[in-house]
Short mmCIF file of C-alpha atoms in Angstrom, two decimals:
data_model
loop_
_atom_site.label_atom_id
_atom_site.label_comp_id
_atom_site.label_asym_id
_atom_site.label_seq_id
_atom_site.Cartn_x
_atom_site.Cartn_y
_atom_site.Cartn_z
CA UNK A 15 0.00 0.00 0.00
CA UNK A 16 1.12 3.40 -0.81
CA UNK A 17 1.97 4.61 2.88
CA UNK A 18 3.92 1.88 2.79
CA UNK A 19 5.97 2.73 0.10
CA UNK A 20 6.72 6.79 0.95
CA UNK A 21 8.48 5.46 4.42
CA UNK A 22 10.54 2.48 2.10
CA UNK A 23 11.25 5.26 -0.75
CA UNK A 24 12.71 7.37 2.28
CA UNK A 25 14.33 5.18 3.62
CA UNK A 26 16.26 3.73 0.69
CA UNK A 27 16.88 7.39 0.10
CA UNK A 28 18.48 7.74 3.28
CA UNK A 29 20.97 4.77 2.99
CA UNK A 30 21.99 5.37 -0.93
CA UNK A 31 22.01 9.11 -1.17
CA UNK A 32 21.31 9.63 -4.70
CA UNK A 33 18.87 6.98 -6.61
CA UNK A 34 17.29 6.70 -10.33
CA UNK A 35 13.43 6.16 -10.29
CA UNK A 36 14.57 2.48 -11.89
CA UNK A 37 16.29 1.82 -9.03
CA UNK A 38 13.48 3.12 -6.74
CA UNK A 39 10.80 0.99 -8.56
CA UNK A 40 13.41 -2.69 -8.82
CA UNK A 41 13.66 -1.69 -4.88
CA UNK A 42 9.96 -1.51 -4.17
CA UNK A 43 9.19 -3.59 -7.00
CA UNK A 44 6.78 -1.32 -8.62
CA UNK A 45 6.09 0.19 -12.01
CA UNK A 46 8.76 3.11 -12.54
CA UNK A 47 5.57 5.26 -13.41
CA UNK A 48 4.73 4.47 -9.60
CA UNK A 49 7.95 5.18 -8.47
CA UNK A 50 8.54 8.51 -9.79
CA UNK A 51 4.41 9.46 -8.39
CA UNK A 52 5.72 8.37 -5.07
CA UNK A 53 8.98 10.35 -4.70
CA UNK A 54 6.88 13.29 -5.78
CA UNK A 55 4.48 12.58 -3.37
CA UNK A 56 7.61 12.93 -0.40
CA UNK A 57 8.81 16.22 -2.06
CA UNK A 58 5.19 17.38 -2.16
CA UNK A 59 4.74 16.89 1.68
CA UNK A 60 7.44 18.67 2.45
CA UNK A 61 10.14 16.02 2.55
CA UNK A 62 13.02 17.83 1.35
CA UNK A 63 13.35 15.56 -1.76
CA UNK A 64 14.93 16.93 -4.73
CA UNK A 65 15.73 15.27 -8.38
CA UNK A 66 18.63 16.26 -11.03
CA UNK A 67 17.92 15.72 -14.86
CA UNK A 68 20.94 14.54 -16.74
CA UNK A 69 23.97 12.36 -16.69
CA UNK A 70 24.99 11.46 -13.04
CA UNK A 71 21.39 12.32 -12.05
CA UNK A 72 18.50 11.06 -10.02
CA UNK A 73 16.60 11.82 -6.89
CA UNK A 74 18.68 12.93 -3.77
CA UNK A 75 17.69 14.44 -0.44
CA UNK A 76 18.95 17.98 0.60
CA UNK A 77 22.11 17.65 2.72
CA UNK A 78 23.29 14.16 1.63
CA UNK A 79 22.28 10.47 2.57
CA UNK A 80 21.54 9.78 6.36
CA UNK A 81 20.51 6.69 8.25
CA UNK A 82 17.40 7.51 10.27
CA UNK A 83 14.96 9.84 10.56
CA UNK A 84 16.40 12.08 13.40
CA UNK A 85 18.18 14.25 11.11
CA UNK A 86 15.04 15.60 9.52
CA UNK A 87 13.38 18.43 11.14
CA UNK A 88 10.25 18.70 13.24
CA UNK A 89 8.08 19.96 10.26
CA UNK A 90 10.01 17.19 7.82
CA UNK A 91 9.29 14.89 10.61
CA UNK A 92 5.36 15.84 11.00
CA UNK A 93 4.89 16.17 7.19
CA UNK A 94 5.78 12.24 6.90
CA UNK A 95 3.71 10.76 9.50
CA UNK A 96 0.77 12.97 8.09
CA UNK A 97 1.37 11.40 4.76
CA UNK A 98 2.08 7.77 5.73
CA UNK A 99 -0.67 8.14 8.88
CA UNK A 100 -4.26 8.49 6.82
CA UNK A 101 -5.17 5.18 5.83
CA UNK A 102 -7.49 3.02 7.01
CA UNK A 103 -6.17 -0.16 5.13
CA UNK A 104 -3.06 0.57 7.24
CA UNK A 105 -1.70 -3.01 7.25
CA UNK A 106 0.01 -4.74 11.18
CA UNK A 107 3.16 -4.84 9.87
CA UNK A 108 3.10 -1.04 8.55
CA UNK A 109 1.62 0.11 12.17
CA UNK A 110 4.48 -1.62 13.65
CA UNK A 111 7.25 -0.20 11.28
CA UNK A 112 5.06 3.09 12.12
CA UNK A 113 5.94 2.78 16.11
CA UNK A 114 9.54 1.80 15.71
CA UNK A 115 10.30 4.98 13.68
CA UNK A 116 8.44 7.26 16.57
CA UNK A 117 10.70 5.57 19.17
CA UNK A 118 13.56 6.25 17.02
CA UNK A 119 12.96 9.59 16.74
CA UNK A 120 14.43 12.14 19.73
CA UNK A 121 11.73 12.72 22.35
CA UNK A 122 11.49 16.58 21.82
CA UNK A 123 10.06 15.43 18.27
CA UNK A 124 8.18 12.45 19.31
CA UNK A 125 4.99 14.22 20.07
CA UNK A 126 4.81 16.01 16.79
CA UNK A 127 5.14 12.77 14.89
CA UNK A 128 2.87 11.17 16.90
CA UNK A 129 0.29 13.69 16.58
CA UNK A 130 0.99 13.85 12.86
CA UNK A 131 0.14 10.17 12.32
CA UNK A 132 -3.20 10.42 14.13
CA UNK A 133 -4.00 13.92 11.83
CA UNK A 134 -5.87 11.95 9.13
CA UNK A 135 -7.86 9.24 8.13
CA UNK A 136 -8.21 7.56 4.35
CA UNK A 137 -11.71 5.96 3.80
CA UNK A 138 -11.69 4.09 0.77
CA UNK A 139 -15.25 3.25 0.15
CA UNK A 140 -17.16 6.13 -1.97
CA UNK A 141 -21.20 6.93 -1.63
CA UNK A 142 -22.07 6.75 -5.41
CA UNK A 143 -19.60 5.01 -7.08
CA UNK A 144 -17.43 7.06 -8.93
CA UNK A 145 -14.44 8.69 -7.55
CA UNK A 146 -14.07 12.14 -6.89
CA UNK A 147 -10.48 13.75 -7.58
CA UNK A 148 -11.78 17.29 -5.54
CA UNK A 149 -8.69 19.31 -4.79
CA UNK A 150 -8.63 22.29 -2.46
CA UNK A 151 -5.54 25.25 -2.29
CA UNK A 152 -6.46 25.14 1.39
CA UNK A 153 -5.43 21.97 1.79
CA UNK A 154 -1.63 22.58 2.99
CA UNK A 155 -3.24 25.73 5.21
CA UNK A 156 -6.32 22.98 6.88
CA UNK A 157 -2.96 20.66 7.18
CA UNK A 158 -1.20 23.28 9.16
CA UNK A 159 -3.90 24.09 11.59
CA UNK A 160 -4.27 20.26 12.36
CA UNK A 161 -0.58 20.10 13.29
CA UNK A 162 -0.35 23.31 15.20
CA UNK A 163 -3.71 22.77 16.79
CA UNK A 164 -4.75 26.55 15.97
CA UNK A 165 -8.60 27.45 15.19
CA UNK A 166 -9.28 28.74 12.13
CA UNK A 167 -11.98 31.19 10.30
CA UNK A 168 -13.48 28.89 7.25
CA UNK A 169 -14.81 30.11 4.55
CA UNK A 170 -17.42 28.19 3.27
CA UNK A 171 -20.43 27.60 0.50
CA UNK A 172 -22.89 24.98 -0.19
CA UNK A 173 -25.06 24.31 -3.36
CA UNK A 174 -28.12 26.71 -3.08
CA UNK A 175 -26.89 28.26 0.31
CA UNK A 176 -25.32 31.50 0.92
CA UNK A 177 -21.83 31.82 1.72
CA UNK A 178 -20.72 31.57 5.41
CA UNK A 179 -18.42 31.96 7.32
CA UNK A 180 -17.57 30.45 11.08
CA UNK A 181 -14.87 29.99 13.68
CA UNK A 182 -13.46 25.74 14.10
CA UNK A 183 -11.53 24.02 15.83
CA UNK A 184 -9.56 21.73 12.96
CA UNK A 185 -9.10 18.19 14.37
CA UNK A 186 -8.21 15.94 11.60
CA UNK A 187 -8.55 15.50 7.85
CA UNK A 188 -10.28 12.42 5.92
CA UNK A 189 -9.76 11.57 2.66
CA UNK A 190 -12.20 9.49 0.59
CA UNK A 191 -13.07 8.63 -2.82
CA UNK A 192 -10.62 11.38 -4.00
CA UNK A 193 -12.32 13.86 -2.24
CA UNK A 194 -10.62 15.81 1.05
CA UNK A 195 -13.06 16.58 4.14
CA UNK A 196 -11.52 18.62 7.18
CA UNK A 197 -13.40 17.30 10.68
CA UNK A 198 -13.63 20.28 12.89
CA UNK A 199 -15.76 20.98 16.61
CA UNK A 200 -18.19 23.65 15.95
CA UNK A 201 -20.85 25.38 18.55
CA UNK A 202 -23.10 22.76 17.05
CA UNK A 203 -20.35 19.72 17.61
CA UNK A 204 -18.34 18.01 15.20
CA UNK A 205 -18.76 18.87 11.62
CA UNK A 206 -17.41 17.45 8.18
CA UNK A 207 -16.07 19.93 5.59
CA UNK A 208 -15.82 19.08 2.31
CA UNK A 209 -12.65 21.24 0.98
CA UNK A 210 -13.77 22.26 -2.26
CA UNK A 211 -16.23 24.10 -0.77
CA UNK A 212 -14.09 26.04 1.37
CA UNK A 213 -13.26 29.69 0.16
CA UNK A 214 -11.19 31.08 2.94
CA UNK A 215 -8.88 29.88 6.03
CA UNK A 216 -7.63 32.46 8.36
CA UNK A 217 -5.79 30.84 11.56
CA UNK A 218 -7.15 32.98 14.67
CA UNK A 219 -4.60 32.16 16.95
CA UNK A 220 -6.15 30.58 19.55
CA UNK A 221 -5.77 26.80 20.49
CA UNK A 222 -7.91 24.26 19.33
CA UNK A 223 -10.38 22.36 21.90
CA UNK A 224 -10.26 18.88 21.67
CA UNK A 225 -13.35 16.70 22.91
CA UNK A 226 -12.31 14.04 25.88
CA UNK A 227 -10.84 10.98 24.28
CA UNK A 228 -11.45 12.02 20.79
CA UNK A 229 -10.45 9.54 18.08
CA UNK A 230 -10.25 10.55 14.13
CA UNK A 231 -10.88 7.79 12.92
CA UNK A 232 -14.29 6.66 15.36
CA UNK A 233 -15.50 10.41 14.89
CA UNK A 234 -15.26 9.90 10.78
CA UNK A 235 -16.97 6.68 10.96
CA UNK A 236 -19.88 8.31 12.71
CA UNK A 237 -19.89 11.45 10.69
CA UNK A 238 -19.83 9.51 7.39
CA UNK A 239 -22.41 7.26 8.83
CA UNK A 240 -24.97 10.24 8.95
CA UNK A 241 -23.84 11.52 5.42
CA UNK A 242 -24.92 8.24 3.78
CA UNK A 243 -28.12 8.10 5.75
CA UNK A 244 -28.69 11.47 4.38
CA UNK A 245 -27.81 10.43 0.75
CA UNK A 246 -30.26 7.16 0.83
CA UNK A 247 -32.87 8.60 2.57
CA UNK A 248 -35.29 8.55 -0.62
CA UNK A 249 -36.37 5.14 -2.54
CA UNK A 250 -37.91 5.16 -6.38
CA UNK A 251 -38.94 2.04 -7.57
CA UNK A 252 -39.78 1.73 -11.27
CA UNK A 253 -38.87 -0.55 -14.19
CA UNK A 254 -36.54 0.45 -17.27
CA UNK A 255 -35.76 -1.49 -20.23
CA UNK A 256 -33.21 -4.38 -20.30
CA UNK A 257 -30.67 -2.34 -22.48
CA UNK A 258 -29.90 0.53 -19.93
CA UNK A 259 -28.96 -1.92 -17.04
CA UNK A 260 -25.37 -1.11 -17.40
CA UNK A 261 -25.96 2.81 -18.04
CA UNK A 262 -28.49 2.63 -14.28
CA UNK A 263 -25.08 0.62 -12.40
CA UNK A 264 -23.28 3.37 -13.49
CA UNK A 265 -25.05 6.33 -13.01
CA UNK A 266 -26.20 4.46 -8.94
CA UNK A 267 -23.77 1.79 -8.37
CA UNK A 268 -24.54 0.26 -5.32
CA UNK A 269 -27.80 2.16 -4.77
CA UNK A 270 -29.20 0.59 -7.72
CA UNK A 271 -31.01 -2.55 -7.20
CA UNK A 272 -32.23 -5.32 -10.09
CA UNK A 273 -35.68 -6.87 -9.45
CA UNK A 274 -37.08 -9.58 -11.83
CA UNK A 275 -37.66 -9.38 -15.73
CA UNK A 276 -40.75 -8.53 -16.76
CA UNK A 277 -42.82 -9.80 -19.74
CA UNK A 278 -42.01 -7.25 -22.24
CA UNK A 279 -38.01 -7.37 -21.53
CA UNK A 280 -38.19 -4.59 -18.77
CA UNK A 281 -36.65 -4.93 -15.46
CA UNK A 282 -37.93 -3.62 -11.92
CA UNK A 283 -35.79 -1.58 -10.68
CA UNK A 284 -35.17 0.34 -6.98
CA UNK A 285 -33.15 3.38 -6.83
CA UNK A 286 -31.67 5.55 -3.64
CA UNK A 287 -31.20 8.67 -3.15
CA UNK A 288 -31.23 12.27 -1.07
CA UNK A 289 -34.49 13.14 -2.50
CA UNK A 290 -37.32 11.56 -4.84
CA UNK A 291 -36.89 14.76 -6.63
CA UNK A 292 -32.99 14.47 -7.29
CA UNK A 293 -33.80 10.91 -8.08
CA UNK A 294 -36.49 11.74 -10.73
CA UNK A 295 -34.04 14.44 -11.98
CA UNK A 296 -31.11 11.60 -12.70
CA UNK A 297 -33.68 9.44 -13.98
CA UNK A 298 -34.98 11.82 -16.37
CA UNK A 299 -32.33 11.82 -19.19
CA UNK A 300 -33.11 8.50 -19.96
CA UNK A 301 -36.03 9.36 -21.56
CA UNK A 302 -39.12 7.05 -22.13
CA UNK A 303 -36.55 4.11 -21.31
CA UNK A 304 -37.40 4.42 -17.39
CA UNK A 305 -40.57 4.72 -15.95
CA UNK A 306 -41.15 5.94 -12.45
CA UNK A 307 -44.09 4.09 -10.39
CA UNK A 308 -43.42 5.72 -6.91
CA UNK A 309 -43.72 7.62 -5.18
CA UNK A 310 -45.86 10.06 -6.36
CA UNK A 311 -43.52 12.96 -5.97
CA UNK A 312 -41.33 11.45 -8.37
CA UNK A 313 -43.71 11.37 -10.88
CA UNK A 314 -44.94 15.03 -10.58
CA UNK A 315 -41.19 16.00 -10.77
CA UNK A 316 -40.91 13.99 -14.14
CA UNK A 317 -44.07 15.00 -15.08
CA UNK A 318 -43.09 18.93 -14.40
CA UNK A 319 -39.61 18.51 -16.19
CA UNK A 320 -41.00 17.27 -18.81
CA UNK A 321 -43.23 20.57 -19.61
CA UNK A 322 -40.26 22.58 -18.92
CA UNK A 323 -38.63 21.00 -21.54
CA UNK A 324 -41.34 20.85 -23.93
CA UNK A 325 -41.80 24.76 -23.48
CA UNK A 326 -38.30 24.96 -23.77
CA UNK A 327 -38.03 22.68 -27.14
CA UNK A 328 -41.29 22.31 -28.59
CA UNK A 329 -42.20 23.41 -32.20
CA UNK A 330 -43.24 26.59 -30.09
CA UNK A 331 -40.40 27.59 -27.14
CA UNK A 332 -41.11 30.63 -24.62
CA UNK A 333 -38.00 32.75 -24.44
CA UNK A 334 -37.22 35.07 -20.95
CA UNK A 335 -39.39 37.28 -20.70
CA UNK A 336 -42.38 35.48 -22.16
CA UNK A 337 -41.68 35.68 -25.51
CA UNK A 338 -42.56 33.15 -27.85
CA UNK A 339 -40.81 31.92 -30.82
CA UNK A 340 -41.66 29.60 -33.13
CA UNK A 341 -39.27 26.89 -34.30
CA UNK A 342 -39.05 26.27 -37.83
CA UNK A 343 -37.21 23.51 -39.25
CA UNK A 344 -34.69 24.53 -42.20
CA UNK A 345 -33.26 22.77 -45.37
CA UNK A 346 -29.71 22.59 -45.71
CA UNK A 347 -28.82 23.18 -49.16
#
């Protein structure tokens, strides 16, 4: 697994001073493609890991080749663990290598590591399906506040919301499905964020407040836990025909659910969903291949986008304002 990998990459680093991404990907045996992703990956978290184009080159890290970890600095130190900490398919033999490298390290930068390595969780399950690759330039700032237990002022907007803003205390980051979530206390308890919806992160200065024996990764269980209740909480059940099975799996994925074969070649189908509404809205592009049965506020949505569109469309379309134009169709000489 890729945590893994960044602490062997450093490490072989360490003892041969200057490496060739072949070398780095024989030693891990991985693709070279892999290789060069995860030396980036050390350089982007702050490792100071540096390559040299040419003859004689390869990847190096600042101030020569050393042989453990205490020559790195406290940030260099906390930047690792926060990379190689977030995962929940963390495997025994990782979380072991994990605590011999804290004990290695000098006890003034112990606690920083340590607190580093419990700064994130990785939850690789997604709630629809497809992956989300959601970036955020916050990121490295959210990252910082985590470490140096500061509050911040967050920026922050939701679809059809206004923008808001509000003081947290950052306790951890998550990642899943591609997509980056900060977990922060808030007057109204602990929150998830998703960071591409943050606009702004001012640090405030004053200390974070962490709840009694608070735990990342039981806090993002429970969190997540209420997210997908909220994104199932609506059931359509129709039928559709036979041919769009495999366009239903992958608009729904797991929240799609076969029933039996009907008599004309359609299929039953069951769909979930945050609303009947957004459901009926997904539904909709596939035309007179899907019919809704219920509930019934499915079918008025249909029902309703379907006039839009035929106002919209039709031989006769109403333009803003309420004005009409006609449609006529043209040849093409």
């Amino acid at each position: 697994m890729r945590a893994d990998r960044l602490v062997a990459a450093l490490l072989f680093l360490q003892t041969r001073g200057r490496v060739t991404v072949a070398e780095v990907a024989a030693e891990l045996e991985v693709s070279e493609r892999t290789a060069r992703r995860d030396l980036e990956a050390l350089a982007t978290a702050g490792i100071p890991v540096y390559s040299q184009r040419g003859r004689g080159g390869g990847w190096s890290l600042v101030g020569g080749a050393r042989t453990d970890l205490t020559g790195l600095t406290a940030g260099e130190i906390r930047a690792l663990f926060l990379v190689t900490g977030p995962s929940s398919a963390t495997t025994p033999e990782l979380r072991v290598a994990l605590r011999k490298l804290v004990r290695a390290l000098p006890a003034t930068l112990r606690s920083g590591a340590e607190a580093a390595s419990r700064a994130g969780v990785a939850d690789g399950t997604d709630w629809s399906g497809s992956p989300d690759a959601s970036a955020s330039p916050y990121l490295d700032a959210l990252r910082r506040a985590v470490l140096e237990q500061t509050q911040v002022r967050l920026g922050y907007t939701r679809p059809g919301r206004p923008p808001s803003e509000r003081t947290v205390h950052p306790l951890g980051l998550a990642a899943k499905a591609g997509a980056w979530y900060l977990v922060a206390g808030t007057a109204d308890g602990l929150r998830p964020f998703r960071l591409d919806r943050v606009t702004a992160v001012a640090p405030t200065g004053e200390p974070v407040v962490r709840p009694d024996g608070f735990d990342l990764s039981t806090a993002w269980r429970a969190l997540a836990g209420r997210m997908e209740d909220r994104m199932l909480a609506a059931t359509v059940r129709g039928r559709a025909e036979g041919s769009t099975e495999a366009v239903l799996e992958g608009l729904f994925g797991s929240r799609l659910r076969l029933g039996r074969t009907l008599a004309d070649g359609w299929v039953e189908i069951e769909v979930d969903g945050p609303s009947a509404e957004v459901l009926a809205a997904q539904l909709a592009g596939l035309g007179a291949r899907v019919e809704i049965l219920e509930p019934p506020a499915a079918r008025a949505r249909l029902a309703a986008l379907a006039a839009e569109l035929a106002a919209l469309y039709g031989p006769t379309r109403v333009l803003p304002g309420g004005v009409r134009e006609s449609l006529r169709s043209e040849t093409i000489p």
